[in-house]
PDB file of C-alpha atoms in Angstrom:
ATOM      1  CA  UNK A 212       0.000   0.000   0.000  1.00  0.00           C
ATOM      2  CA  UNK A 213       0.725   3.615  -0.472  1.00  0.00           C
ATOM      3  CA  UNK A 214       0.122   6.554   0.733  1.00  0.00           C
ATOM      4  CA  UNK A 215       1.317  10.057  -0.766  1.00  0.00           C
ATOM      5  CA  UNK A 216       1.239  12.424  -3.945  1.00  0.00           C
ATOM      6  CA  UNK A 217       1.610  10.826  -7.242  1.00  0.00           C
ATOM      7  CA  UNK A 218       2.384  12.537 -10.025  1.00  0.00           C
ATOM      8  CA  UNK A 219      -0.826  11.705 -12.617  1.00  0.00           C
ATOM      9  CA  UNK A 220      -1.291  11.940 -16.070  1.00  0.00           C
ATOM     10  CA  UNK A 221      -4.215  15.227 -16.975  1.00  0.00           C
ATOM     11  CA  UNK A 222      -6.296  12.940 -18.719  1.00  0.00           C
ATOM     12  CA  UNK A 223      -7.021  10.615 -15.823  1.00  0.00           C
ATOM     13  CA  UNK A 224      -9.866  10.897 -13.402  1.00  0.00           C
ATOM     14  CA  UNK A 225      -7.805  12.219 -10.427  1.00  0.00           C
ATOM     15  CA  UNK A 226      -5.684  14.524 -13.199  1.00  0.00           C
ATOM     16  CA  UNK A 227      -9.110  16.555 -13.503  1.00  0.00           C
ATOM     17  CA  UNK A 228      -9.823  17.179  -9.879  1.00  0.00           C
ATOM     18  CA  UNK A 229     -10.251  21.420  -9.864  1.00  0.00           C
ATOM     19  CA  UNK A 230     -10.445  23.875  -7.686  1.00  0.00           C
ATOM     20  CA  UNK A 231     -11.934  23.049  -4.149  1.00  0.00           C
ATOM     21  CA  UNK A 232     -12.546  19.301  -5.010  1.00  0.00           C
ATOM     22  CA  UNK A 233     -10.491  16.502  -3.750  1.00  0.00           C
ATOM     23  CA  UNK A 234     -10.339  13.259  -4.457  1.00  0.00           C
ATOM     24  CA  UNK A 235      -8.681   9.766  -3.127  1.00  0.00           C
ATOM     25  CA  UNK A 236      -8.649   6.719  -5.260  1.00  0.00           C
ATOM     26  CA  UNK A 237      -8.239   3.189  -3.300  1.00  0.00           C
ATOM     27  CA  UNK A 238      -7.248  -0.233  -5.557  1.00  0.00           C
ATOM     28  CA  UNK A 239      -9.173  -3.063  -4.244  1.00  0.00           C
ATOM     29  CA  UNK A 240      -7.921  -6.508  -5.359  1.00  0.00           C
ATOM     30  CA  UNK A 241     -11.924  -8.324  -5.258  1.00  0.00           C
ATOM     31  CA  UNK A 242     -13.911  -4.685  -6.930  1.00  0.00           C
ATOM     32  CA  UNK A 243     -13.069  -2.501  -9.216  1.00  0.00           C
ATOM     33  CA  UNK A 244     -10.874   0.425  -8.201  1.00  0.00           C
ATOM     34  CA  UNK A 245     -13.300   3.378  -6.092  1.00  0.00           C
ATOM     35  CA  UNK A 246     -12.667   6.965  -6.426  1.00  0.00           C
ATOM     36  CA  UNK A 247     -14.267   9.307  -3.667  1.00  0.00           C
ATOM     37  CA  UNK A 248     -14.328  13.054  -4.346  1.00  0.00           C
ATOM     38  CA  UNK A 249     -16.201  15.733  -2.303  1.00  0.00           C
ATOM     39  CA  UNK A 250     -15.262  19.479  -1.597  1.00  0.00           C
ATOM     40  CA  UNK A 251     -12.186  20.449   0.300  1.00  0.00           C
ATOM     41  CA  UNK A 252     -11.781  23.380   2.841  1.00  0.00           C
ATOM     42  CA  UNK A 253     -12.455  26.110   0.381  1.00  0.00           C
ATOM     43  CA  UNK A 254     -10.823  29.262  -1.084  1.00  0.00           C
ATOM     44  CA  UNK A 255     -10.721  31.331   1.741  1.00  0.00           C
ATOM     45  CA  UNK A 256      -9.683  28.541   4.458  1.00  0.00           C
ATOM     46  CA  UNK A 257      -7.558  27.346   2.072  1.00  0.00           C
ATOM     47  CA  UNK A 258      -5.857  30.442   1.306  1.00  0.00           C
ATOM     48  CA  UNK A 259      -5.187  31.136   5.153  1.00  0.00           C
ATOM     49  CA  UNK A 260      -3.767  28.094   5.774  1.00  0.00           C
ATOM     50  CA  UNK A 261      -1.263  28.757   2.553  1.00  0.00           C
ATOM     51  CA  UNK A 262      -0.092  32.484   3.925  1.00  0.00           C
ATOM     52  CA  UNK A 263       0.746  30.890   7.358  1.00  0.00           C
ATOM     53  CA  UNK A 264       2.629  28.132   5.993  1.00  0.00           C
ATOM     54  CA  UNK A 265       4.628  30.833   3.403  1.00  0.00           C
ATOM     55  CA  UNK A 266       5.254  32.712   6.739  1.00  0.00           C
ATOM     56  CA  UNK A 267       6.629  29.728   8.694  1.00  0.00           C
ATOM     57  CA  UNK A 268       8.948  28.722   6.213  1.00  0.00           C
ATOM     58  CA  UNK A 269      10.126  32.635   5.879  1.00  0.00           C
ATOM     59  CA  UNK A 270      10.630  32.424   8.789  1.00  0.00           C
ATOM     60  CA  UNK A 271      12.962  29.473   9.333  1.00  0.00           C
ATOM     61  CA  UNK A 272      14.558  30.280   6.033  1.00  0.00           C
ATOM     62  CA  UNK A 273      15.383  34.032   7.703  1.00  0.00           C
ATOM     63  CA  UNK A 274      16.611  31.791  11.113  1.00  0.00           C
ATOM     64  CA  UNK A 275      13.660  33.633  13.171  1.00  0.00           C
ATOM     65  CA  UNK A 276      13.019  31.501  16.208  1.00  0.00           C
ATOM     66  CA  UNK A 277       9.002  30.658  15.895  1.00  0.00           C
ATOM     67  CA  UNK A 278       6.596  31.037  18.634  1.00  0.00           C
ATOM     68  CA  UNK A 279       5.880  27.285  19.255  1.00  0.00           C
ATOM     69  CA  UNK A 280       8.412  24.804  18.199  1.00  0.00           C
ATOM     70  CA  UNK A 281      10.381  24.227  15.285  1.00  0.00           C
ATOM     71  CA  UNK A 282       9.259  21.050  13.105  1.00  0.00           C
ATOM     72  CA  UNK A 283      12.056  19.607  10.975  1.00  0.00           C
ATOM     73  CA  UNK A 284      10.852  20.027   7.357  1.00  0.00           C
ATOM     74  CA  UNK A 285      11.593  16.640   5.452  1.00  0.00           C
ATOM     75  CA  UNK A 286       9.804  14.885   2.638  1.00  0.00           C
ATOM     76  CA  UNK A 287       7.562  12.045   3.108  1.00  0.00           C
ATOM     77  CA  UNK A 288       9.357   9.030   3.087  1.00  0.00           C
ATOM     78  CA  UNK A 289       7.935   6.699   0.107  1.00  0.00           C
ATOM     79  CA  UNK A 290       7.144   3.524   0.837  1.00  0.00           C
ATOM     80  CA  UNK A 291       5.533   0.330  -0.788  1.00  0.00           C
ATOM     81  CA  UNK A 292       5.986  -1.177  -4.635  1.00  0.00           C
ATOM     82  CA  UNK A 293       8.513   0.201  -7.355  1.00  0.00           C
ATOM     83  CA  UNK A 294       7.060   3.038  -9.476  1.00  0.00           C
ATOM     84  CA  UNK A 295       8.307   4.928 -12.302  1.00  0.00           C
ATOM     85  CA  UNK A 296       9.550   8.420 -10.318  1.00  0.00           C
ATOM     86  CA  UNK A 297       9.659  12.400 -11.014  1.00  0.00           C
ATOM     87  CA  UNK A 298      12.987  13.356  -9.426  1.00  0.00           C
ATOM     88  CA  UNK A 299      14.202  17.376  -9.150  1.00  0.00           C
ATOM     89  CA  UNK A 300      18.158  17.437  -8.754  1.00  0.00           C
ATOM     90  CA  UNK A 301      20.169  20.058  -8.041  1.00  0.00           C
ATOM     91  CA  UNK A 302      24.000  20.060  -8.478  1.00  0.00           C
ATOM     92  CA  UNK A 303      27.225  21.766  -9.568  1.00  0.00           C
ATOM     93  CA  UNK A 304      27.091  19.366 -12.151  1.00  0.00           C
ATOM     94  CA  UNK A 305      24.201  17.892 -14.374  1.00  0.00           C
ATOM     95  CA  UNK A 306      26.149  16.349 -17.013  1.00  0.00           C
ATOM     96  CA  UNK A 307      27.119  13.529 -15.010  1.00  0.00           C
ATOM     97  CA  UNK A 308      23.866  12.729 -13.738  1.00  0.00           C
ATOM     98  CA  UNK A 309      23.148  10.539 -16.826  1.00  0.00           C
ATOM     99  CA  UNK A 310      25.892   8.091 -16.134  1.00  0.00           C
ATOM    100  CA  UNK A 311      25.401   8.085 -12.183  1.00  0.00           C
ATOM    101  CA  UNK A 312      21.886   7.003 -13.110  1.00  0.00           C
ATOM    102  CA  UNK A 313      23.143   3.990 -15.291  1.00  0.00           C
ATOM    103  CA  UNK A 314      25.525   2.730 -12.869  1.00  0.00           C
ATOM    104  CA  UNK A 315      23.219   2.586 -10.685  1.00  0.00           C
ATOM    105  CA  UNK A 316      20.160   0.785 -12.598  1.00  0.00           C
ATOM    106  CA  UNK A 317      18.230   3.847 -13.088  1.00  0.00           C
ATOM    107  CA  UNK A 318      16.728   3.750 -16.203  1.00  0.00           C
ATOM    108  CA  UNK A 319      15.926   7.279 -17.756  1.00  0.00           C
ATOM    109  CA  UNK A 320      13.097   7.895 -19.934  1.00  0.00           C
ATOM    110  CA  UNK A 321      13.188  12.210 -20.430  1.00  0.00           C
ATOM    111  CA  UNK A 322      15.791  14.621 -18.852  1.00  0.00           C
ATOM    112  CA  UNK A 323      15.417  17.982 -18.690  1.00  0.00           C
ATOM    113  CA  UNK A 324      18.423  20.358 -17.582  1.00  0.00           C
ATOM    114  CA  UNK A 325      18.446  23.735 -16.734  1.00  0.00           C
ATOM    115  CA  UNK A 326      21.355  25.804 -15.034  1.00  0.00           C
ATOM    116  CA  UNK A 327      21.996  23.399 -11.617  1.00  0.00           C
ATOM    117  CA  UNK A 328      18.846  21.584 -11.756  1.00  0.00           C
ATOM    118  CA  UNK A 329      17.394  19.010 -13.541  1.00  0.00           C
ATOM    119  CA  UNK A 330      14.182  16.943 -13.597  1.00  0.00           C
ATOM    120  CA  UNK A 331      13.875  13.240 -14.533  1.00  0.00           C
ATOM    121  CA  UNK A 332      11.163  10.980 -15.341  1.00  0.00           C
ATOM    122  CA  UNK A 333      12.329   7.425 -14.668  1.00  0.00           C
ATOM    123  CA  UNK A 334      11.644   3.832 -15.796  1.00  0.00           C
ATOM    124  CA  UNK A 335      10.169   1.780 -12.276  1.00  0.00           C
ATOM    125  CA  UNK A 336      12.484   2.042  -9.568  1.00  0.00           C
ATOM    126  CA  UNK A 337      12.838   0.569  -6.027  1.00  0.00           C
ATOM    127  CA  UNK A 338      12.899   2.416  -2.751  1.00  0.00           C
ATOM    128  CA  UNK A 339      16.548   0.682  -2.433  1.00  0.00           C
ATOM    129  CA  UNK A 340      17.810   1.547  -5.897  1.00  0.00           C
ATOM    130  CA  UNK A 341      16.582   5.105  -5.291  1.00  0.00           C
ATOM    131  CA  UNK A 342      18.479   5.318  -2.076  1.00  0.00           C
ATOM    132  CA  UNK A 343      21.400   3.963  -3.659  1.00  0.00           C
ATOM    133  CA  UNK A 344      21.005   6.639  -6.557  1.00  0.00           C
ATOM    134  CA  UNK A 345      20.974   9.488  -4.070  1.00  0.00           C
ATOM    135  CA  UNK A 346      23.527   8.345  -2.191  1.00  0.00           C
ATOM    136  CA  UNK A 347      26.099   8.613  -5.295  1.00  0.00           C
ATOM    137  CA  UNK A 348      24.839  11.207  -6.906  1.00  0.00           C
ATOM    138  CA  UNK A 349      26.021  13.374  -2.842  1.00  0.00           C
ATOM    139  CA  UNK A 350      29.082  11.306  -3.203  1.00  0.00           C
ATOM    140  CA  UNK A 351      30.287  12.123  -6.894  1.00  0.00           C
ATOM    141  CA  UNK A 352      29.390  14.980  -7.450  1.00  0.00           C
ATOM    142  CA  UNK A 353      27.258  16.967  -4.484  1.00  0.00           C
ATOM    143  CA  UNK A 354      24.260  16.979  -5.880  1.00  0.00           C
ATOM    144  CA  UNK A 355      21.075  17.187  -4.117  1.00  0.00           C
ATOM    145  CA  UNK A 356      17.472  15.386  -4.548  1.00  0.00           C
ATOM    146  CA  UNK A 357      15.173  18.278  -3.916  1.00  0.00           C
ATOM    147  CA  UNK A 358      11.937  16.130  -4.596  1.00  0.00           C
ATOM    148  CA  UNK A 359      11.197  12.855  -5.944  1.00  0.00           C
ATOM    149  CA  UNK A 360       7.249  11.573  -6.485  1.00  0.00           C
ATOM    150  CA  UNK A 361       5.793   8.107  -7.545  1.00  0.00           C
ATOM    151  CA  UNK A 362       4.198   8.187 -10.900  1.00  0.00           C
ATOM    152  CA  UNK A 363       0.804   7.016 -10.798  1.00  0.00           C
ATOM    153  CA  UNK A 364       0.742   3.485 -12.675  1.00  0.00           C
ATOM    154  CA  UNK A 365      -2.808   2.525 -13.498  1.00  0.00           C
TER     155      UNK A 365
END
């Protein structure tokens, strides 16, 4: 099982969820796959909770000690099958990211590069062979995952 944002294609169901709507979709083994949707907390509500979560991380980014106490920001862990994966890098340098990746069974399938940062789309990877990944790409040549995201497999 898993839990977390996927990145999905706009032509799915969940890829056309607008506005105030939200939707979960569970995979049932016995059934056919259910999709709930209903309306979320709204613009303004919404929009509130936003501002004081821009102001927060101003506020650790500016090293302002917060009323109530700090929460280490950190990025879901993802667990459960292999997926295909969005990953945001940033490093010194990007042209070396392509080989990193194929030593370490990552198989590319688009590559964009901009400045320090790129963005791959990969072939299914496992939690393991991410972690590997990550762990070379510090080692060789400092580069950073910013964000990595399953990609939703139907």
């Amino acid at each position: 099982m898993t839990v977390g944002p996927h990145l999905v294609p706009a032509a799915h169901l969940l890829g056309k969820i607008d506005n105030v709507q939200n939707a979960v979709q569970v995979k049932t083994r016995n059934i056919q796959d259910l999709v709930f949707t209903g309306p979320g907390a709204g613009a303004k509500p919404t929009a509130s909770a936003v501002l004081s979560d821009l102001a927060i991380v101003h506020d650790i980014v500016c090293g302002r000690q917060l009323v109530h106490e700090k929460q280490a920001l950190q990025q879901p862990v993802i667990t459960g099958t292999a997926a295909g994966r969005y990953i945001r890098v940033t490093a010194p340098a990007t042209y070396e990211i392509d080989a990193i990746a194929q030593a370490n069974q990552i198989g590319i399938k688009t590559m964009w590069v901009r400045s320090h940062r790129a963005t791959i789309l990969t072939d299914t990877v496992s939690p393991a062979t991410l972690a590997r990944f990550e762990a070379a790409l510090q080692q060789q040549i400092g580069a950073k995952i910013e964000i990595v995201l399953p990609v939703y497999q139907e």
